């Protein structure tokens, strides 16, 4: 036979050739010094590489084991997100409410309900320091939805805890009177100048949440959560104080829109309650898509952040005179376009919603003085 | 009728969990060897299982399927990384370049192996790792999509990278 090259010898070592060819080479190598030397070289390299790779693999394995705790956690958070815990009763989400309560607790308002409602919720409930867009794809939403819908049972708000809303007084005021009553600058769109808006002043509102830890933990577990809430917070009250707000409604040449303006709200939690623990407990729920978790985790101070879901194709970031805003539009069953816009202007949240196209809404927002 | 449907769903998810528990570590180790980057490896394994959930293979060789899918993802990852690194630093091709992550590893031998692996062409690296994981050439070909006839050449070339640097590394 012809003398062998490296590749041939490699295949020979790896037994990747038919037995006859191997036999022929066996005979050849005895008589051929060149092949014998090359064989020794390749064989030795192969052995070295093998031992190095083994050492490397062992090191990696050890490091994996060392981080076992961490890993187990990650494992849970991992594709387990799609594994429905067997044997356990699943609490199905009667879409809106169940989703809303998990998500309100999370303060990440992911749209299981129509986005519009979520934005409205966000506007009326969680207003903090910062408004931050969270990217989420429709696939992700559907995946969460699917998970929530799987199984039987029910989650209702009263299982999670007691939510009480102490609504502030609502009163109609003269269009420009509101300005003096809320303690912050109320702006009006210049494009509607001359029109008198219907103005409503909303008093301070408090949303109180009494957690039923046992039930919440049951829900967390049923969705594959490993971390559960500490028993100490059972029955404790978390409250969200919402400042006065002004709602101005315009109806100008067939376009009606509603503008809400308010200060950022304050979240109040008893001193000894570990809010980060609560947040983490929800964050680790396997049903949250990982990219969402990552985004939520990367927020430095989640306690003072309102999350606005930026659903692909439906929402986008816009610039409102130097402030970041989030603009959405949705076709309501093909008949009309509903748009809404929310932005944070130095601690004042302003939101507009209207049955008009998003560009028009942006124009209104940009003209606010 | 509704119960049957539910039972069916239940089994699929139960099976998925079983696969997950059974193969997660194995696939993770495998991908760790390929990428050398834990975060990336975990992401890849994750993505692989998501793919399994979304569209399980229509044959019973789930383990093989997982290896194939995860390897391909790792392959893409390595190629992508390589491109980025190339743009960042044209010198990265050199075998002795040690990344920041590497610097955290005190074990010189591990660092040495990693630098060799990082210096390889992505497909060489994949083939080499698979070989040392015990795969036969035809299986490597099946996983990577590289022709069987080429595998020997690729592995032979990859192995020569271990030549002459042992002394310096250990």
Coordinates of C-alpha atoms in Angstrom, one line a residue:
Chain A
X1 CA 0.0 0.0 0.0
X2 CA 0.9 3.6 -0.3
X3 CA 2.3 5.3 2.7
X4 CA -0.3 6.8 5.1
X5 CA -0.9 10.4 5.8
X6 CA -2.1 12.0 9.1
X7 CA -5.7 11.8 8.2
X8 CA -5.5 8.1 7.4
X9 CA -3.7 7.5 10.7
X10 CA -6.2 9.5 12.6
X11 CA -9.0 7.4 11.1
X12 CA -7.1 4.3 11.9
X13 CA -6.7 5.3 15.5
X14 CA -10.4 6.2 15.7
X15 CA -11.3 2.9 14.1
X16 CA -13.0 4.7 11.4
X17 CA -12.2 2.4 8.5
X18 CA -13.1 -1.0 7.5
X19 CA -11.4 -3.9 9.1
X20 CA -9.6 -5.0 5.9
X21 CA -8.0 -1.7 5.4
X22 CA -6.8 -1.7 9.0
X23 CA -5.3 -5.1 8.5
X24 CA -3.5 -4.0 5.4
X25 CA -2.1 -1.0 7.3
X26 CA -1.1 -3.2 10.2
X27 CA 1.1 -5.2 7.9
X28 CA 2.5 -2.1 6.2
X29 CA 3.5 -0.2 9.3
X30 CA 5.7 -3.0 10.5
X31 CA 7.9 -2.6 7.5
X32 CA 7.6 1.2 6.9
X33 CA 9.6 3.4 9.2
X34 CA 8.1 6.6 7.8
X35 CA 4.6 5.4 8.6
X36 CA 5.6 4.0 11.9
X37 CA 7.1 7.4 12.9
X38 CA 4.1 9.3 11.7
X39 CA 1.8 6.9 13.6
X40 CA 3.7 7.5 16.8
X41 CA 3.4 11.2 16.4
X42 CA -0.3 11.2 15.6
X43 CA -1.0 8.7 18.3
X44 CA 0.9 10.7 20.9
X45 CA -0.9 13.9 19.9
X46 CA -4.2 12.1 20.0
X47 CA -3.4 10.8 23.5
X48 CA -2.3 14.2 24.7
X49 CA -5.3 15.9 23.2
X50 CA -7.6 13.3 24.8
X51 CA -6.1 13.7 28.2
X52 CA -6.2 17.5 28.0
X53 CA -9.8 17.3 26.8
X54 CA -10.7 15.0 29.6
X55 CA -9.1 17.3 32.1
X56 CA -10.9 20.2 30.7
X57 CA -14.2 18.3 30.7
X58 CA -13.6 17.3 34.3
X59 CA -12.9 20.9 35.3
X60 CA -16.1 22.1 33.6
X61 CA -18.1 19.4 35.3
X62 CA -16.6 20.3 38.6
X63 CA -17.4 23.9 38.1
X64 CA -20.9 22.9 37.1
X65 CA -21.3 20.9 40.3
X66 CA -19.8 23.6 42.4
X67 CA -22.4 25.9 41.1
X68 CA -25.0 23.3 41.6
X69 CA -27.2 25.4 43.7
X70 CA -27.2 28.2 41.3
X71 CA -27.6 25.8 38.5
X72 CA -30.6 24.1 40.0
X73 CA -32.2 27.4 40.3
X74 CA -31.4 28.2 36.7
X75 CA -32.6 24.9 35.7
X76 CA -35.9 25.6 37.2
X77 CA -36.0 28.9 35.4
X78 CA -34.9 27.3 32.3
X79 CA -37.0 25.4 29.8
X80 CA -38.8 24.2 32.8
X81 CA -40.8 27.2 32.0
X82 CA -42.6 25.0 29.5
X83 CA -42.8 22.0 31.7
X84 CA -46.1 21.9 33.4
X85 CA -45.6 20.5 36.8
X86 CA -47.2 17.1 36.8
X87 CA -49.3 15.7 39.5
X88 CA -50.1 19.1 40.8
X89 CA -53.2 21.0 40.2
X90 CA -52.8 23.8 37.9
X91 CA -54.6 27.0 38.4
X92 CA -55.9 28.1 35.1
X93 CA -56.0 31.7 34.4
X94 CA -59.4 32.9 33.7
X95 CA -57.4 35.1 31.4
X96 CA -57.7 38.7 32.5
X97 CA -57.9 38.5 36.2
X98 CA -55.4 35.8 36.9
X99 CA -52.9 37.3 34.6
X100 CA -53.5 40.7 35.8
X101 CA -52.9 39.8 39.4
X102 CA -49.7 38.0 38.8
X103 CA -48.5 40.8 36.6
X104 CA -49.7 43.6 38.8
X105 CA -47.8 42.0 41.6
X106 CA -44.9 41.8 39.3
X107 CA -45.4 45.3 38.4
X108 CA -44.7 44.2 34.9
X109 CA -47.8 44.7 33.0
X110 CA -47.6 42.1 30.3
X111 CA -50.6 42.1 28.0
X112 CA -52.7 39.1 28.5
X113 CA -55.6 41.4 28.5
X114 CA -55.8 43.7 25.6
X115 CA -52.9 46.0 25.8
X116 CA -55.1 49.0 26.1
X117 CA -56.5 47.8 29.4
X118 CA -53.0 47.1 30.7
X119 CA -51.9 50.5 29.9
X120 CA -54.9 51.9 31.6
X121 CA -54.1 49.8 34.6
X122 CA -50.6 51.0 34.5
X123 CA -51.7 54.5 34.3
X124 CA -54.1 54.3 37.2
X125 CA -52.1 52.1 39.4
X126 CA -48.4 51.9 39.1
X127 CA -46.8 55.2 38.6
X128 CA -43.3 55.5 39.8
X129 CA -40.0 57.1 39.2
X130 CA -39.3 55.8 35.8
X131 CA -41.2 54.4 32.9
X132 CA -39.3 51.7 31.2
X133 CA -40.1 49.8 28.0
X134 CA -39.9 46.0 28.2
X135 CA -39.6 44.2 24.9
X136 CA -41.8 41.3 24.6
X137 CA -42.8 39.4 21.5
X138 CA -46.2 38.1 20.7
X139 CA -44.8 34.6 20.8
X140 CA -43.8 35.2 24.4
X141 CA -47.2 36.5 25.3
X142 CA -48.9 33.5 23.7
X143 CA -46.6 31.2 25.5
X144 CA -47.4 32.7 28.8
X145 CA -51.1 32.7 27.9
X146 CA -50.9 29.1 27.0
X147 CA -49.3 28.2 30.3
X148 CA -51.8 30.1 32.2
X149 CA -54.6 28.5 30.4
X150 CA -53.4 25.0 30.8
X151 CA -54.8 22.9 33.5
X152 CA -57.9 23.4 35.6
X153 CA -58.8 25.4 38.6
X154 CA -58.9 29.1 39.1
X155 CA -57.0 31.9 40.4
X156 CA -58.9 34.8 41.5
X157 CA -57.9 38.0 43.1
X158 CA -59.3 37.0 46.5
X159 CA -57.0 34.0 46.5
X160 CA -54.0 36.1 46.0
X161 CA -55.0 38.5 48.7
X162 CA -57.3 41.4 49.4
X163 CA -57.1 44.4 47.2
X164 CA -58.8 47.5 48.3
X165 CA -58.9 50.7 46.4
X166 CA -59.6 53.9 48.3
X167 CA -60.6 56.1 45.5
X168 CA -60.1 59.8 45.7
X169 CA -63.0 62.1 45.1
X170 CA -63.8 62.7 41.6
X171 CA -65.0 66.1 40.6
X172 CA -65.5 68.1 37.5
X173 CA -63.7 71.4 37.5
X174 CA -63.6 74.3 35.2
X175 CA -61.1 73.6 32.4
X176 CA -58.1 75.6 33.6
X177 CA -58.9 75.5 37.2
X178 CA -57.2 72.1 37.7
X179 CA -53.9 73.7 37.2
X180 CA -53.9 75.3 40.7
X181 CA -55.2 72.2 42.5
X182 CA -52.8 69.5 41.7
X183 CA -49.5 71.0 42.6
X184 CA -47.8 70.2 39.4
X185 CA -47.8 71.7 36.0
X186 CA -50.8 70.7 33.9
X187 CA -50.2 70.9 30.2
X188 CA -52.6 71.4 27.4
X189 CA -52.2 70.5 23.7
X190 CA -51.7 73.6 21.6
X191 CA -53.3 71.8 18.7
X192 CA -56.6 72.0 20.6
X193 CA -56.1 75.6 21.7
X194 CA -59.4 77.4 21.9
X195 CA -61.3 74.2 22.7
X196 CA -62.6 73.8 26.2
X197 CA -61.8 70.4 27.6
X198 CA -64.1 68.6 29.9
X199 CA -61.9 68.4 33.0
X200 CA -62.0 66.1 35.9
X201 CA -59.9 66.2 39.0
X202 CA -59.3 62.9 40.8
X203 CA -58.3 63.0 44.4
X204 CA -55.6 61.0 46.0
X205 CA -56.1 57.3 45.6
X206 CA -54.7 54.5 47.6
X207 CA -54.5 50.9 46.5
X208 CA -53.9 48.5 49.2
X209 CA -52.8 44.9 48.8
X210 CA -53.1 42.4 51.6
X211 CA -51.2 39.3 50.5
X212 CA -52.4 35.9 51.3
X213 CA -49.0 34.2 51.3
X214 CA -50.2 30.7 51.6
X215 CA -52.3 31.0 48.5
X216 CA -49.8 32.9 46.6
X217 CA -47.2 30.3 47.3
X218 CA -49.5 27.6 46.1
X219 CA -49.9 29.5 42.9
X220 CA -46.2 30.1 42.6
X221 CA -45.5 26.4 43.1
X222 CA -48.2 25.4 40.6
X223 CA -46.4 27.4 38.0
X224 CA -43.1 25.8 38.8
X225 CA -41.7 28.5 41.1
X226 CA -39.1 27.3 43.6
X227 CA -38.7 30.4 45.7
X228 CA -41.7 31.1 47.8
X229 CA -42.7 34.0 49.8
X230 CA -41.8 34.2 53.5
X231 CA -44.7 33.6 55.9
X232 CA -44.0 36.8 57.7
X233 CA -45.6 38.9 55.1
X234 CA -48.9 37.1 55.3
X235 CA -51.6 39.7 55.8
X236 CA -49.2 42.6 55.6
X237 CA -50.3 45.5 53.6
X238 CA -48.6 46.9 50.6
X239 CA -50.0 50.2 49.4
X240 CA -49.6 52.3 46.5
X241 CA -50.4 56.0 46.9
X242 CA -51.4 57.8 43.8
X243 CA -51.3 61.5 43.7
X244 CA -54.1 63.7 42.4
X245 CA -54.6 63.5 38.8
X246 CA -56.2 65.6 36.1
X247 CA -58.2 64.1 33.3
X248 CA -58.9 66.4 30.4
X249 CA -61.2 65.3 27.6
X250 CA -61.3 67.0 24.3
X251 CA -63.7 66.5 21.5
X252 CA -62.5 68.5 18.6
X253 CA -63.7 68.1 15.0
X254 CA -64.7 64.5 15.5
X255 CA -61.5 63.5 17.3
X256 CA -62.0 62.8 20.9
X257 CA -59.1 62.2 23.2
X258 CA -58.5 61.8 26.9
X259 CA -55.4 63.1 28.6
X260 CA -54.4 62.0 32.1
X261 CA -51.7 63.7 34.0
X262 CA -50.5 62.9 37.5
X263 CA -47.5 62.6 39.7
X264 CA -45.6 59.4 40.0
X265 CA -47.1 57.2 42.7
X266 CA -45.5 56.0 45.9
X267 CA -45.3 52.4 46.8
X268 CA -45.5 51.7 50.5
X269 CA -44.4 48.5 52.0
X270 CA -44.0 47.7 55.7
X271 CA -40.4 48.1 56.8
X272 CA -39.7 44.5 57.5
X273 CA -41.1 43.1 54.3
X274 CA -38.4 41.9 51.9
X275 CA -39.7 43.4 48.7
X276 CA -36.8 42.2 46.7
X277 CA -37.6 38.7 47.9
X278 CA -41.2 39.1 46.6
X279 CA -39.9 40.4 43.3
X280 CA -37.5 37.6 42.9
X281 CA -40.1 35.0 43.8
X282 CA -42.1 36.3 40.9
X283 CA -39.2 36.8 38.6
X284 CA -38.2 33.2 38.9
X285 CA -41.5 31.9 37.8
X286 CA -40.7 29.6 34.9
X287 CA -43.6 30.9 32.9
X288 CA -41.9 34.2 32.3
X289 CA -39.8 34.1 29.1
X290 CA -36.2 34.4 29.8
X291 CA -35.6 37.6 27.8
X292 CA -38.3 39.2 29.8
X293 CA -36.7 38.1 33.1
X294 CA -33.4 39.4 31.9
X295 CA -34.9 42.8 31.2
X296 CA -36.7 42.9 34.4
X297 CA -33.6 41.9 36.3
X298 CA -31.5 44.4 34.7
X299 CA -33.6 47.2 36.0
X300 CA -31.6 48.7 38.8
X301 CA -34.4 49.9 40.9
X302 CA -37.5 48.0 40.0
X303 CA -39.4 49.4 42.9
X304 CA -39.6 52.7 41.3
X305 CA -40.2 51.6 37.8
X306 CA -43.3 51.2 35.8
X307 CA -42.9 48.7 33.1
X308 CA -44.5 49.3 29.8
X309 CA -44.7 46.2 27.6
X310 CA -43.4 47.0 24.1
X311 CA -45.2 44.5 22.1
X312 CA -43.6 44.0 18.7
X313 CA -45.4 45.8 16.0
X314 CA -47.9 47.3 18.4
X315 CA -45.8 49.6 20.5
X316 CA -42.7 51.7 20.0
X317 CA -40.6 54.2 21.8
X318 CA -41.0 57.8 20.8
X319 CA -39.4 61.1 21.8
X320 CA -41.7 63.6 23.3
X321 CA -39.8 66.8 23.5
X322 CA -36.8 65.1 24.9
X323 CA -38.6 62.6 27.1
X324 CA -39.0 58.9 26.3
X325 CA -42.5 57.9 25.6
X326 CA -44.3 54.8 24.5
X327 CA -46.7 54.9 21.7
X328 CA -49.2 52.1 21.0
X329 CA -51.9 51.5 18.5
X330 CA -54.3 48.7 18.0
X331 CA -57.0 48.0 15.5
X332 CA -60.2 47.3 17.3
X333 CA -61.7 44.6 15.2
X334 CA -60.9 46.3 12.0
X335 CA -63.3 49.2 12.6
X336 CA -61.2 51.8 14.4
X337 CA -57.7 52.4 15.5
X338 CA -57.2 53.0 19.1
X339 CA -53.9 54.6 20.1
X340 CA -52.4 55.5 23.4
X341 CA -49.3 57.2 24.5
X342 CA -47.6 57.5 27.9
X343 CA -44.5 59.3 28.9
X344 CA -42.7 60.5 32.0
X345 CA -41.8 64.1 32.2
X346 CA -39.6 64.7 35.2
X347 CA -41.8 62.8 37.6
X348 CA -45.0 63.7 36.0
X349 CA -46.7 61.0 34.0
X350 CA -48.8 62.1 31.1
X351 CA -50.9 59.8 29.0
X352 CA -53.2 60.3 26.1
X353 CA -55.6 57.9 24.5
X354 CA -57.8 58.3 21.6
X355 CA -59.6 56.6 18.7
X356 CA -57.2 58.0 16.2
X357 CA -54.1 57.0 14.4
X358 CA -50.8 57.1 16.4
X359 CA -49.3 59.9 14.4
X360 CA -52.1 62.2 15.3
X361 CA -51.6 61.3 18.9
X362 CA -48.0 62.0 18.7
X363 CA -48.8 65.4 17.2
X364 CA -51.1 66.2 20.1
X365 CA -48.5 65.1 22.6
X366 CA -45.7 67.2 21.0
X367 CA -47.9 70.2 21.1
X368 CA -48.5 70.1 24.8
X369 CA -47.5 73.2 26.6
Chain B
X1 CA -63.7 13.4 25.7
X2 CA -62.4 16.5 27.3
X3 CA -60.6 14.3 29.8
X4 CA -58.8 12.4 27.1
X5 CA -57.5 15.5 25.6
X6 CA -56.2 16.7 28.9
X7 CA -54.6 13.4 29.6
X8 CA -52.8 13.6 26.3
X9 CA -51.5 17.1 27.0
X10 CA -50.5 15.9 30.5
X11 CA -48.4 13.1 29.1
X12 CA -46.5 15.3 26.7
X13 CA -45.5 17.7 29.3
X14 CA -44.6 14.9 31.7
X15 CA -42.4 13.4 29.1
X16 CA -40.8 16.7 28.4
X17 CA -40.0 17.1 32.0
X18 CA -38.5 13.6 32.1
X19 CA -36.3 14.4 29.1
X20 CA -35.4 17.7 30.7
X21 CA -34.3 16.1 33.9
X22 CA -32.6 13.2 32.1
X23 CA -30.6 15.2 29.6
X24 CA -30.1 18.7 30.8
X25 CA -26.8 18.1 32.5
X26 CA -25.5 16.0 29.6
X27 CA -26.4 18.5 27.0
X28 CA -25.0 21.3 29.2
X29 CA -21.7 19.7 29.6
X30 CA -21.5 19.0 25.9
X31 CA -22.3 22.6 25.0
X32 CA -19.9 23.9 27.7
X33 CA -17.1 22.0 26.0
X34 CA -18.1 23.4 22.7
X35 CA -18.4 27.0 23.8
X36 CA -16.4 27.3 26.9
X37 CA -18.8 29.9 28.0
X38 CA -21.2 29.0 30.7
X39 CA -23.7 31.7 30.1
X40 CA -23.8 31.0 26.4
X41 CA -24.0 27.3 27.1
X42 CA -26.9 27.6 29.4
X43 CA -28.7 29.8 26.9
X44 CA -28.1 27.3 24.2
X45 CA -29.3 24.4 26.2
X46 CA -32.3 26.4 27.1
X47 CA -33.1 27.2 23.6
X48 CA -32.6 23.6 22.6
X49 CA -35.2 22.5 25.1
X50 CA -37.6 25.2 24.0
X51 CA -37.2 23.8 20.5
X52 CA -37.9 20.3 21.9
X53 CA -41.0 21.6 23.5
X54 CA -42.3 23.5 20.5
X55 CA -41.5 20.9 17.9
X56 CA -40.4 17.5 19.2
X57 CA -38.7 15.2 16.7
X58 CA -41.0 12.7 15.1
X59 CA -38.6 9.8 16.0
X60 CA -37.7 8.4 19.3
X61 CA -34.0 9.4 19.4
X62 CA -34.5 12.4 21.6
X63 CA -31.0 12.3 23.0
X64 CA -29.5 12.4 19.5
X65 CA -31.9 15.1 18.5
X66 CA -31.0 17.2 21.5
X67 CA -27.3 16.9 20.7
X68 CA -27.8 17.8 17.1
X69 CA -29.9 20.8 17.8
X70 CA -27.8 22.1 20.6
X71 CA -24.6 21.5 18.6
X72 CA -25.9 23.5 15.8
X73 CA -26.9 26.3 18.1
X74 CA -23.4 26.2 19.6
X75 CA -21.9 26.2 16.2
X76 CA -23.7 29.3 15.3
X77 CA -22.8 30.9 18.5
X78 CA -19.1 30.2 18.1
X79 CA -19.1 31.5 14.6
X80 CA -20.9 34.6 15.7
X81 CA -18.5 35.1 18.6
X82 CA -15.6 34.6 16.4
X83 CA -16.7 37.3 14.1
X84 CA -17.2 39.7 16.9
X85 CA -13.9 38.9 18.3
X86 CA -12.2 39.3 15.0
X87 CA -13.7 42.7 14.7
X88 CA -12.6 43.6 18.2
X89 CA -9.2 42.3 17.9
X90 CA -7.5 40.9 14.9
X91 CA -5.0 39.1 17.1
X92 CA -7.5 36.8 18.7
X93 CA -6.6 34.1 16.3
X94 CA -3.3 33.7 18.1
X95 CA -3.4 30.7 20.3
X96 CA -2.0 32.4 23.4
X97 CA -4.6 35.1 23.7
X98 CA -6.4 34.6 26.9
X99 CA -9.8 36.2 27.4
X100 CA -10.9 38.0 30.5
X101 CA -13.0 35.1 31.5
X102 CA -10.0 32.8 31.1
X103 CA -8.0 35.0 33.4
X104 CA -10.4 34.2 36.2
X105 CA -9.5 30.6 35.8
X106 CA -6.4 29.8 37.8
X107 CA -5.9 26.4 36.4
X108 CA -3.3 26.9 33.8
X109 CA -4.0 23.6 32.0
X110 CA -7.6 24.5 31.7
X111 CA -6.6 27.9 30.4
X112 CA -4.3 26.3 27.9
X113 CA -6.9 23.9 26.6
X114 CA -9.4 26.7 26.3
X115 CA -7.0 28.9 24.4
X116 CA -6.4 26.0 22.0
X117 CA -10.1 25.5 21.5
X118 CA -10.7 29.2 21.0
X119 CA -8.1 29.4 18.4
X120 CA -9.7 26.7 16.3
X121 CA -12.1 27.1 13.5
X122 CA -15.6 26.6 14.8
X123 CA -16.1 23.5 12.9
X124 CA -12.8 22.0 13.9
X125 CA -13.6 22.6 17.5
X126 CA -17.0 21.0 17.2
X127 CA -15.7 17.9 15.5
X128 CA -12.9 17.6 18.0
X129 CA -15.1 17.9 21.0
X130 CA -17.6 15.5 19.6
X131 CA -14.9 13.0 18.9
X132 CA -13.7 13.2 22.5
X133 CA -17.2 12.9 23.7
X134 CA -17.2 9.5 22.1
X135 CA -19.1 10.1 18.9
X136 CA -18.3 8.2 15.8
X137 CA -17.5 10.0 12.6
X138 CA -20.9 9.2 11.0
X139 CA -22.6 10.6 14.1
X140 CA -20.5 13.7 14.0
X141 CA -21.4 14.1 10.4
X142 CA -25.0 13.7 11.2
X143 CA -24.9 16.3 14.0
X144 CA -22.8 18.9 12.2
X145 CA -23.9 18.4 8.6
X146 CA -20.3 18.0 7.6
X147 CA -19.6 15.2 5.1
X148 CA -18.3 12.0 6.7
X149 CA -15.4 11.8 4.4
X150 CA -14.2 15.2 5.6
X151 CA -14.5 14.5 9.4
X152 CA -11.1 12.6 9.6
X153 CA -9.4 15.5 8.0
X154 CA -11.0 18.1 10.3
X155 CA -10.1 16.1 13.4
X156 CA -6.6 15.4 12.3
X157 CA -6.1 19.1 11.7
X158 CA -7.7 20.0 15.1
X159 CA -5.5 17.6 17.0
X160 CA -2.3 19.1 15.6
X161 CA -3.1 22.2 17.5
X162 CA -2.1 20.4 20.6
X163 CA 1.3 20.0 19.2
X164 CA 4.3 21.7 20.7
X165 CA 2.4 23.8 23.2
X166 CA 2.1 21.4 26.0
X167 CA 5.3 22.4 27.6
X168 CA 4.4 26.1 27.6
X169 CA 1.0 25.4 28.9
X170 CA 1.6 23.1 31.8

